XYZ file of N, CA and C in Angstrom:
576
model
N -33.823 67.895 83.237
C -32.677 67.767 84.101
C -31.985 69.119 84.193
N -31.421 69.412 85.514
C -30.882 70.889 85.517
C -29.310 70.514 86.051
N -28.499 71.112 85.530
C -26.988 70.886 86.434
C -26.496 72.014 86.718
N -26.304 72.231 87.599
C -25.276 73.389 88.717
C -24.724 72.924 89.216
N -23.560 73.942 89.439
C -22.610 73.889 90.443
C -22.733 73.934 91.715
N -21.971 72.981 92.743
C -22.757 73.050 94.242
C -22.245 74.076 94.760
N -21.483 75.200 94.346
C -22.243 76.513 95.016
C -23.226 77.532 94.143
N -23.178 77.416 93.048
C -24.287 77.818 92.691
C -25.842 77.605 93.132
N -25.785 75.999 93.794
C -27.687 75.247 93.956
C -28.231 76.533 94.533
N -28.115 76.858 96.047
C -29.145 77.744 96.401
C -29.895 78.579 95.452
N -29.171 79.527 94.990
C -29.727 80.343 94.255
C -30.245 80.003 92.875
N -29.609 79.078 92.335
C -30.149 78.714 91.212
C -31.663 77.901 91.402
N -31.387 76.714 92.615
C -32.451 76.403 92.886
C -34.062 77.466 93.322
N -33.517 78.777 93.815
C -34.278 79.780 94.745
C -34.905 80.057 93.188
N -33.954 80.631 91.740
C -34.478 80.862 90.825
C -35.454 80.285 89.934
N -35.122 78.883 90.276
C -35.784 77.649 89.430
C -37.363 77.700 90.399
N -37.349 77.784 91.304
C -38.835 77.806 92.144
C -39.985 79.083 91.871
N -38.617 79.995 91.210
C -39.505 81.517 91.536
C -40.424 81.301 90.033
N -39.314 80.848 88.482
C -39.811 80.763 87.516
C -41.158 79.799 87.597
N -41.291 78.477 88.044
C -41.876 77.748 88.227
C -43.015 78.207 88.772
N -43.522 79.323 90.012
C -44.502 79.896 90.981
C -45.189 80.632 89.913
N -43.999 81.695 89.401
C -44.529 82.705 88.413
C -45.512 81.797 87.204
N -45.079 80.893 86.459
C -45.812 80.156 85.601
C -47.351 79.244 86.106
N -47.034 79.220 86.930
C -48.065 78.540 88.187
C -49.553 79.779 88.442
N -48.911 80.847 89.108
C -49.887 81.881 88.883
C -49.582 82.905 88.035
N -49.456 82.605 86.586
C -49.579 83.395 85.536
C -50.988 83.382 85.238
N -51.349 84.543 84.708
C -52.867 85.276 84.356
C -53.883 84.483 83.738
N -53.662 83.599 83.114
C -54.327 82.751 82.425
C -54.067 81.495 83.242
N -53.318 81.266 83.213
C -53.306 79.775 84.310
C -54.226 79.470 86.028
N -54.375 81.525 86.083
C -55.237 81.131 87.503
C -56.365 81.421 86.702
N -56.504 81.928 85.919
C -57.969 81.924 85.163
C -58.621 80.585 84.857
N -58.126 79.846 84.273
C -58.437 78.606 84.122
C -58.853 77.810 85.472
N -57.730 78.074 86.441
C -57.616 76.999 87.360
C -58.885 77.443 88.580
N -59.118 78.782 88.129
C -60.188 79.681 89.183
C -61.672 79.388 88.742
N -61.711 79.104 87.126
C -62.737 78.857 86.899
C -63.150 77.665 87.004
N -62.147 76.760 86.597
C -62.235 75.143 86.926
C -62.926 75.205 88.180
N -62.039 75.887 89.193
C -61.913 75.378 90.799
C -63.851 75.930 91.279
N -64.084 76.736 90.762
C -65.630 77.648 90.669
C -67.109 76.422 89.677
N -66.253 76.066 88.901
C -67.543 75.030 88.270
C -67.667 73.830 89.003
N -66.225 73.363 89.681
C -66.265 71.989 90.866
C -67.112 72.388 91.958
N -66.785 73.528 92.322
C -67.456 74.446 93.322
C -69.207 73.900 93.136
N -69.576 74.493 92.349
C -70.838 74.582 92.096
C -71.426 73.235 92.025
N -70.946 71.897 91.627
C -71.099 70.719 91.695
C -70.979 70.284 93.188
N -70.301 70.424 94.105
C -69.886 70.134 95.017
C -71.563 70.956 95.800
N -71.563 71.964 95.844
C -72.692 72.669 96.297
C -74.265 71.909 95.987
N -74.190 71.372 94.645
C -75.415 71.322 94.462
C -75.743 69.933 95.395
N -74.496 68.642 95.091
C -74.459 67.466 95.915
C -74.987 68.010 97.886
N -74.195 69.122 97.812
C -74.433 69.354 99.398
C -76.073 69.545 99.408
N -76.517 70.289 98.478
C -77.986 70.606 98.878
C -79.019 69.598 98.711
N -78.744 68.838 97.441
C -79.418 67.687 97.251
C -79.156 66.964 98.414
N -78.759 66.780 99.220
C -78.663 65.661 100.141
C -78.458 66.410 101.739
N -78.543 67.540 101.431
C -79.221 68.469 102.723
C -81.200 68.327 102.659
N -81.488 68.315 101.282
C -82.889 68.460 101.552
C -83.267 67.128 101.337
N -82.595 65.976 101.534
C -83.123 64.702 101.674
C -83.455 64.804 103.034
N -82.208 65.078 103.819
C -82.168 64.920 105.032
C -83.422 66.177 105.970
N -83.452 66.753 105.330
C -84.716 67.888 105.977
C -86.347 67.285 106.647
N -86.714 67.022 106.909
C -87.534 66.084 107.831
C -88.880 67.227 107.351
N -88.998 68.542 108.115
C -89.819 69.247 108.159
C -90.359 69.919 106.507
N -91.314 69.395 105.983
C -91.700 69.863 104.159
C -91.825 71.319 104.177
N -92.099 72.009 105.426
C -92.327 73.640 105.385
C -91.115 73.995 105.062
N -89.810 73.441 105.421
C -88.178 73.719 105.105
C -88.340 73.278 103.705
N -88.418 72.040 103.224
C -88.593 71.700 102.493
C -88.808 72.692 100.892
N -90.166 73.042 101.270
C -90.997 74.099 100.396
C -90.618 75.166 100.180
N -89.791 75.500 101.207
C -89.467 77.245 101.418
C -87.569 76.984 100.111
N -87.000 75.734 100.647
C -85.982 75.813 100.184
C -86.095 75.792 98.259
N -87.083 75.341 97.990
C -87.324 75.543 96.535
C -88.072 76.720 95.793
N -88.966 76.818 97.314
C -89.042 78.498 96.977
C -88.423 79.594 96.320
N -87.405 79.323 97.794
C -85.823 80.378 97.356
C -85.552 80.120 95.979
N -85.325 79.318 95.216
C -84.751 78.800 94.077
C -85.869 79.473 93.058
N -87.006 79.163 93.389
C -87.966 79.961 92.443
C -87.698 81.512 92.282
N -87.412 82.070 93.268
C -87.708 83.243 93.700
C -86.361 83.996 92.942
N -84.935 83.125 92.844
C -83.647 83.566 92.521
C -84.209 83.804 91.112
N -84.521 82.961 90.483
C -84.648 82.030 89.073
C -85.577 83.269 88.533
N -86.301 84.039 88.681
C -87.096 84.714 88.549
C -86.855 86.092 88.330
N -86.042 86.040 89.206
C -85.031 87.662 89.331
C -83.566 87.911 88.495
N -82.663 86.317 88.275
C -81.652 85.883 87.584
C -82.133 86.020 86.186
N -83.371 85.298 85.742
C -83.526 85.142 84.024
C -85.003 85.704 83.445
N -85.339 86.572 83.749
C -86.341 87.579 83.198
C -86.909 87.244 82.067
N -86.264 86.906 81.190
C -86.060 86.389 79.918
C -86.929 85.046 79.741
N -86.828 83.929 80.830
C -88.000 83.210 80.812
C -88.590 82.862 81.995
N -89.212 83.851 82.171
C -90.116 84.426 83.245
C -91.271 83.302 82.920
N -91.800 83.366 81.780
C -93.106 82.566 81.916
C -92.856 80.641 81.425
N -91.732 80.509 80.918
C -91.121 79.573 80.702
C -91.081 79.099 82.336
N -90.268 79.782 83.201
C -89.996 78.936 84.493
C -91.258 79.135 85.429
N -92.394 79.745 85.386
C -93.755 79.565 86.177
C -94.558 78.343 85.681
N -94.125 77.856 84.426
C -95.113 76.484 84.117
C -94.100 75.652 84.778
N -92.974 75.855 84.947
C -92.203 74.481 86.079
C -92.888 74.000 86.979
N -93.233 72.605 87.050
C -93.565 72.082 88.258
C -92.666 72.420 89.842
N -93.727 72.484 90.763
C -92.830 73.128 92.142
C -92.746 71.816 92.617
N -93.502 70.669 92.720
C -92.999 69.677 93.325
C -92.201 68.576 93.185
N -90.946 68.672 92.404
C -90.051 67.627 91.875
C -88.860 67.704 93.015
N -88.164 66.847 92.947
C -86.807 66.476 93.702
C -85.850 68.442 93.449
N -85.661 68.486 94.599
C -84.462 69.793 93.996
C -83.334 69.839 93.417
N -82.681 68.567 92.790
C -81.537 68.420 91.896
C -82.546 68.706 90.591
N -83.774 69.021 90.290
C -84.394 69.169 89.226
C -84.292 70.407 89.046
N -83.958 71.348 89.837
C -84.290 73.153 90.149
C -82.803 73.865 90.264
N -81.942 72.386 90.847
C -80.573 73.220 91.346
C -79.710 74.159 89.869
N -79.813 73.722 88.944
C -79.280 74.037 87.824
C -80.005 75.113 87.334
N -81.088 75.544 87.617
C -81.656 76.321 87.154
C -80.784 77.916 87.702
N -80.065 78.115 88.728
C -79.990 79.015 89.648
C -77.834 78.916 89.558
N -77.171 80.243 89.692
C -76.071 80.590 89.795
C -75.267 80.661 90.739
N -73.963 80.581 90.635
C -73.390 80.152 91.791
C -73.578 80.875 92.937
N -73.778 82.418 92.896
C -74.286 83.443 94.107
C -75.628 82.906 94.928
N -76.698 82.625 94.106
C -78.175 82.534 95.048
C -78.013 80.675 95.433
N -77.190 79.960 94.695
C -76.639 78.455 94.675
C -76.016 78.238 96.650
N -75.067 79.560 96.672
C -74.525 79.311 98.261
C -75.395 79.872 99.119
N -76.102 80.750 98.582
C -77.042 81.270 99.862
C -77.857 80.268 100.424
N -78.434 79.587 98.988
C -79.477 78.335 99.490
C -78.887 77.576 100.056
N -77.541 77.355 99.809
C -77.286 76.541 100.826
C -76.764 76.363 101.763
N -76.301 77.823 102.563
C -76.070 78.435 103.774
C -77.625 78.018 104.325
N -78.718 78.771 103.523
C -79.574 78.478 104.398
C -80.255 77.323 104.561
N -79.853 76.293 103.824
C -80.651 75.369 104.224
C -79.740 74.545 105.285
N -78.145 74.657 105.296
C -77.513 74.170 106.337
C -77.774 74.665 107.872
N -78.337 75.763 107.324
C -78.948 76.764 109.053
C -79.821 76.134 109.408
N -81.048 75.789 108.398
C -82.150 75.108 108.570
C -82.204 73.747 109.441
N -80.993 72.744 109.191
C -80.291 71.725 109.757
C -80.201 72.206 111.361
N -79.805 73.106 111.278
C -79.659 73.405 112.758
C -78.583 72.598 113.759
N -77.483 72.467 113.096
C -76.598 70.958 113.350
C -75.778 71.662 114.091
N -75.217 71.782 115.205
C -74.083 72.559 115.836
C -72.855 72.574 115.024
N -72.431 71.269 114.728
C -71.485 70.503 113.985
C -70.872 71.223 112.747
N -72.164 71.949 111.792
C -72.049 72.349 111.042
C -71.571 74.130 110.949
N -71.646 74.583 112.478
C -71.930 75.816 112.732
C -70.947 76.573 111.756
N -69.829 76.052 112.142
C -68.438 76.311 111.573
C -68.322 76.402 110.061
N -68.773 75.660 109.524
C -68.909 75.351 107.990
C -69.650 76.262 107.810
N -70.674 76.589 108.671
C -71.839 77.885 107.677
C -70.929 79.308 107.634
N -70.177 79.392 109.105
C -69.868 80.470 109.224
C -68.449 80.965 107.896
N -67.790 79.357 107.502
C -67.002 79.939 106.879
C -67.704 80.067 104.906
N -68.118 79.416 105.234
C -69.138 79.886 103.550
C -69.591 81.225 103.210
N -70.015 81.803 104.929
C -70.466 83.248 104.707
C -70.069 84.282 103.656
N -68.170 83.981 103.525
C -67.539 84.755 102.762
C -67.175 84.109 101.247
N -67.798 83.202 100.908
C -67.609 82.541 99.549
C -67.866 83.546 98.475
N -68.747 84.555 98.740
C -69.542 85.289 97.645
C -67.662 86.363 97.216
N -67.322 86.939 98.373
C -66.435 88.220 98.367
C -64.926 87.167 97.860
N -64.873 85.887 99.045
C -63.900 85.403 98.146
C -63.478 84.433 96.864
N -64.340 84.136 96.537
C -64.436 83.159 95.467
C -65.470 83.898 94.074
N -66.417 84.101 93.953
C -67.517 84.439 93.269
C -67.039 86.118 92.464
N -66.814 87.095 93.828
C -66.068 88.301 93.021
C -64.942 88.641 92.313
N -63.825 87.296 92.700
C -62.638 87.603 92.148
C -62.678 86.198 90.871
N -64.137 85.726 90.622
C -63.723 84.767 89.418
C -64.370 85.614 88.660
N -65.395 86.358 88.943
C -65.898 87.565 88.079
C -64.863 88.300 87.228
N -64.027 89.251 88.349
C -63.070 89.756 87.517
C -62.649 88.743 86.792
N -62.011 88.210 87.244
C -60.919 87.079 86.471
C -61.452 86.317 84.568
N -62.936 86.440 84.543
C -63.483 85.690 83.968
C -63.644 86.066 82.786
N -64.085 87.641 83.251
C -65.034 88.832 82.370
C -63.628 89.799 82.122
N -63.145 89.969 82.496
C -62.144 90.976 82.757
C -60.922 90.687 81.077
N -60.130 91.861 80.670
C -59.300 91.927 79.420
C -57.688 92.338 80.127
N -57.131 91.645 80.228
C -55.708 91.976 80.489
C -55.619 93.305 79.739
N -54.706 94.570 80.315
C -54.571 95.490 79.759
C -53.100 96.102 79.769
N -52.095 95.082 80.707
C -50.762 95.342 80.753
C -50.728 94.497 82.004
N -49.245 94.182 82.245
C -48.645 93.325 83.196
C -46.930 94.115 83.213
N -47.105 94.788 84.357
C -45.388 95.343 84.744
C -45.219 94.630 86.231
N -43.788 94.644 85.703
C -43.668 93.505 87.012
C -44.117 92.869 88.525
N -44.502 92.173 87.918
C -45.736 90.636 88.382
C -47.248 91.797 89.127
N -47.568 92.438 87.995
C -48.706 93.779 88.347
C -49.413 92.985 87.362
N -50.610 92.663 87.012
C -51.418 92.424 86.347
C -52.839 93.755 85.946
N -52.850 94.439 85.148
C -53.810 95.004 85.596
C -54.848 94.744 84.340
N -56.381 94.595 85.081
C -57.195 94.039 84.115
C -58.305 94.941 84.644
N -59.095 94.776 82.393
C -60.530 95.890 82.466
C -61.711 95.508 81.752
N -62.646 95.722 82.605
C -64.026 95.023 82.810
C -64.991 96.297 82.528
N -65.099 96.778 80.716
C -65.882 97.894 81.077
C -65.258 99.173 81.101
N -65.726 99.804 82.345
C -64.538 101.046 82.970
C -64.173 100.827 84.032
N -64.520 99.389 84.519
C -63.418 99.274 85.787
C -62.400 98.755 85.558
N -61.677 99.360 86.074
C -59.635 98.376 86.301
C -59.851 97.528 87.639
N -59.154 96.642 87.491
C -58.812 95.510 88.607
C -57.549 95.870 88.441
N -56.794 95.317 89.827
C -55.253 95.049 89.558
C -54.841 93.923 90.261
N -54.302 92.652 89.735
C -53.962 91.230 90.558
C -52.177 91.007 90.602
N -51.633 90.377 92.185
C -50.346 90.663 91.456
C -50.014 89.092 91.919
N -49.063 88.456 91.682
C -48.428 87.335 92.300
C -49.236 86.796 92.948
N -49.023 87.663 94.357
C -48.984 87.540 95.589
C -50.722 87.502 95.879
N -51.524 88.005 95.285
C -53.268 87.766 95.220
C -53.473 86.797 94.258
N -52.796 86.046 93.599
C -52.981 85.060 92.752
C -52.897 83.831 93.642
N -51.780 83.707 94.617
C -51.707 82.881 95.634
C -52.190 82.639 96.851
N -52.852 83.676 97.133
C -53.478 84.156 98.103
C -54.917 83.299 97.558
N -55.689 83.553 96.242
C -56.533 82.972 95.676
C -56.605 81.336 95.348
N -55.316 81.054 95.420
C -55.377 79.774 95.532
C -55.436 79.326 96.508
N -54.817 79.654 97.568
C -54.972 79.601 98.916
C -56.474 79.266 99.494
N -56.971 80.264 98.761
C -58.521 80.077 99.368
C -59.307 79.344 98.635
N -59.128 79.081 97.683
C -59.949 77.706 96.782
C -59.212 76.589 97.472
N -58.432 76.426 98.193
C -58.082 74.715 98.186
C -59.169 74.900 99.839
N -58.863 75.811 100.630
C -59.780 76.045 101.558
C -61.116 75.853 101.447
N -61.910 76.397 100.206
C -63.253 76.132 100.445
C -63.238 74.717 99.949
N -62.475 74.049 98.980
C -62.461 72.566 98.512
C -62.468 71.766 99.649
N -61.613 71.908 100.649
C -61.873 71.325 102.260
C -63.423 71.836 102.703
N -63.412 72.577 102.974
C -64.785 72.864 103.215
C -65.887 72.168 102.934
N -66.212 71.809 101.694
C -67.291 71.377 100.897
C -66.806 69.996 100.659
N -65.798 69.115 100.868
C -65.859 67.999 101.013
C -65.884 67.456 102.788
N -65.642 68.476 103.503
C -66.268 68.267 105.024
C -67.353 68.268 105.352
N -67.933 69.020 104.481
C -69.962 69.446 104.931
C -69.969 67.775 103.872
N -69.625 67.501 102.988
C -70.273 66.190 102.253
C -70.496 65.371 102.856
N -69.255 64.926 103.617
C -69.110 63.668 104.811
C -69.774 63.841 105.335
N -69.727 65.179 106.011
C -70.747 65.107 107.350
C -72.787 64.762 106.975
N -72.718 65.629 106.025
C -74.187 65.448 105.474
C -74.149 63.792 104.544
């Protein structure tokens, strides 16, 4: 419960919103909420593809789309290179989707929504295009990255020898665009 004086509300209220925003996108709180919003992501994606390549009619699409997945998987984990060549190629692709990261995860499924060839969808492909620059690079920083000071509402964080710098105002901006692609990817669901 808060009590002010009724000429005090505006401003007190203006103050009570700002503390509240600030705690909202504090450094760790969009970290969490970026990575959360990035692992739903990736669930949401894999449902889209699994049930994009139900719907795929033509097996040459088909083949090629697990291809891709071979082909990521190969280049992603080196490490078991000969582990993932005894994989069977012909299983359902929710068997393969996990195998592969959220970067080569949207491509496949940009392209297999192209593959669809759906007018409907045109829109949806076109706005996924930028998932990698807006979602994928800034959970990177966010993820990997060591807070190294915060002067007012400046965040600056280091990955290595690179500095990032996030302030408020790109914290919200970032949320902004996760609730966007969350529309997104529950529009391509329906529709597919």
């Amino acid at each position: 419960m808060y009590c002010y004086n009724r000429a005090d509300l505006p401003n007190s209220l203006i103050h009570l919103i700002e503390v509240r925003l600030k705690k909202l996108l504090d450094l760790n709180q969009m970290r969490g909420l970026y990575l959360a919003a990035v692992a739903d992501f990736d669930h949401f994606i894999d449902n889209i593809i699994h049930t994009t390549f139900d719907k795929m009619e033509c097996e040459n699409l088909k083949e090629e789309a697990v291809g891709h997945i071979f082909n990521n998987v190969l280049s992603f984990h080196e490490k078991q290179v000969e582990k993932i060549k005894k994989l069977s190629k012909d299983g359902h692709i929710n068997t393969y989707t996990d195998l592969i990261s959220s970067n080569p995860k949207i491509t496949l499924l940009i392209k297999m929504l192209n593959d669809l060839d759906d007018e409907q969808l045109y829109a949806h492909i076109e706005s996924l295009s930028k998932y990698t620059e807006d979602i994928i690079v800034p959970r990177n920083k966010l993820a990997h990255s060591m807070e190294v000071e915060c002067k007012q509402g400046k965040y600056i964080l280091k990955n290595s020898s690179r500095e990032s710098e996030f302030t408020l105002d790109d914290f919200l901006t970032l949320r902004h665009k996760v609730l966007d692609y969350k529309d997104t990817f529950e529009s391509i669901g329906k529709f597919i």
